[in-house]
C-alpha positions in Angstrom: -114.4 -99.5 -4.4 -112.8 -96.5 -3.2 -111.7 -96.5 0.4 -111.0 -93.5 2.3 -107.6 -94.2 2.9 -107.3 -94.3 -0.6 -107.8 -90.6 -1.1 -105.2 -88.4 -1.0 -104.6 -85.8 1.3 -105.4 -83.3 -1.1 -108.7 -85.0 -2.3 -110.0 -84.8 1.3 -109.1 -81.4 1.5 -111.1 -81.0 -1.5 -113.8 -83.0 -0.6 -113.8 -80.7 2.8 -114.0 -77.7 1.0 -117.3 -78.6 -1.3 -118.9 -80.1 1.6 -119.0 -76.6 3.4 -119.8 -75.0 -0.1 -123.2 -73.8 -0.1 -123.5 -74.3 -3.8 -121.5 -75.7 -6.2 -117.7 -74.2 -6.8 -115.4 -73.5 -9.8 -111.5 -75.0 -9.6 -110.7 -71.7 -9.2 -113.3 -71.5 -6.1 -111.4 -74.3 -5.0 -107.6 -73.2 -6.0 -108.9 -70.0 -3.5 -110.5 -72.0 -0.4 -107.3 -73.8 -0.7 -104.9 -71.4 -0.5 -106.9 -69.8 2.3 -106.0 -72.6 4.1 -102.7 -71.6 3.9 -101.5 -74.1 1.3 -99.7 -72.2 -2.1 -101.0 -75.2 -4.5 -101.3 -74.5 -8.3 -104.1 -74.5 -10.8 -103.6 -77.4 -12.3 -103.4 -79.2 -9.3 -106.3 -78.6 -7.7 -108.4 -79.3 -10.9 -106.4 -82.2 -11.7 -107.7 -83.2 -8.0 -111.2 -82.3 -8.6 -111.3 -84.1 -12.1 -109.9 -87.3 -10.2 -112.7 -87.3 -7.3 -115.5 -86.8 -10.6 -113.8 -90.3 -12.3 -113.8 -91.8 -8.4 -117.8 -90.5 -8.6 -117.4 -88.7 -5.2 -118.2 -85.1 -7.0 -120.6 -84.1 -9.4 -119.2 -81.8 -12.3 -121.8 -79.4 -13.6 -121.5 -77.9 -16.8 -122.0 -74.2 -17.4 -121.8 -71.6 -20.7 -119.8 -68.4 -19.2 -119.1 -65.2 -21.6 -119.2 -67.8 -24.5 -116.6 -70.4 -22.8 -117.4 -73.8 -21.1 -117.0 -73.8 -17.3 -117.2 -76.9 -14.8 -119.0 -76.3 -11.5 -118.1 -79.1 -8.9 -120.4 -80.5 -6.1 -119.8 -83.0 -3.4 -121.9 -86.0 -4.0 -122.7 -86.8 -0.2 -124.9 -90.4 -1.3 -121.9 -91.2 -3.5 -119.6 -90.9 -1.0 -121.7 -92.1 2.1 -122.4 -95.4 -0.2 -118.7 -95.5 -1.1 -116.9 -94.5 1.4 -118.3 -96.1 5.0 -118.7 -99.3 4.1 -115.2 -99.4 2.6 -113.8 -97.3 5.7 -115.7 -100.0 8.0 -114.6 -102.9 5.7 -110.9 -101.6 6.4 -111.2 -101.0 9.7 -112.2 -104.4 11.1 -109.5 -105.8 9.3 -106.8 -103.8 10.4 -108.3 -103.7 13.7 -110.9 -106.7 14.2 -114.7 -106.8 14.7 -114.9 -104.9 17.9 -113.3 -101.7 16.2 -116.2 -102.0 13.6 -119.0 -102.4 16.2 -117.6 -99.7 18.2 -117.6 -97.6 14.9 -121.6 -98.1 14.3 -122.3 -98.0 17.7 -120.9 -94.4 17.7 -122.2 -93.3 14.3 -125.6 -94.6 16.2 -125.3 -92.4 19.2 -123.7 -89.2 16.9 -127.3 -89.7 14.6 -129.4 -90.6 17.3 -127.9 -89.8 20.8 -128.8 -93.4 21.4 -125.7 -95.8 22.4 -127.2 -98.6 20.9 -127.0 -100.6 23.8 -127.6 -104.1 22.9 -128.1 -103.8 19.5 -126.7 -106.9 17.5 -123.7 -106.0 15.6 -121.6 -108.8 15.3 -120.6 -109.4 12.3 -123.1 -107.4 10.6 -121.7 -105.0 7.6 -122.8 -101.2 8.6 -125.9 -100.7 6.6 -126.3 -97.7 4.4 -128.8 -96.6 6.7 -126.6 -96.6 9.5 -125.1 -93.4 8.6 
């Protein structure tokens, strides 16, 4: 399973920019919102990055005929990486840090979602559900 701290710092980056894509971007979309950022990165490496996050399944690659060439349109899979990523990140995170760290993690996923603090809620023990999120 892939955790989060697993991905590079340029696949999050990556990851960040499709998120706030309104619809689905080209490397070279990418390669821009990139370098935007401030960040002088090449080609190759940002669709190197993007082909490595479509293997991990956390983006969708969509596959388009352009003046008579073949042209990939990525898309951040937010299921994919909600199923993925969360439980992995909690899995991590109470055992680098111990149980209460991942209670204290759904309890404020739970208030963010719902504004509700979860008061008593049971979580002891429990693995985050996907539901959770």
């Amino acid at each position: 399973m892939t955790q989060w701290t697993q991905l590079g710092p340029r696949e999050r980056e990556i990851l960040a920019v499709l998120r706030r894509a309104d619809a689905p971007l080209t490397a070279r979309d990418l390669l821009d919102a990139v370098r935007r950022r401030g960040d002088e990165v090449a080609y190759t490496t940002v669709k190197r990055t993007v082909d490595r996050l479509v293997e991990k399944g956390l983006v969708e690659r969509d596959v388009e005929t352009h003046r008579g060439t073949t042209r990939h349109r990525y898309r951040f899979d937010v299921e994919a990486a909600r199923d993925r990523l969360v439980p992995a990140f909690a899995d991590e995170l109470r055992e680098v840090l111990g149980e209460p760290a991942a209670e204290r993690l759904v309890r404020a996923v739970r208030t963010e979602r719902d504004g509700d603090d979860g008061g008593d809620a049971d979580v002891a023990g429990a693995r985050p559900r996907h539901d959770d999120y």
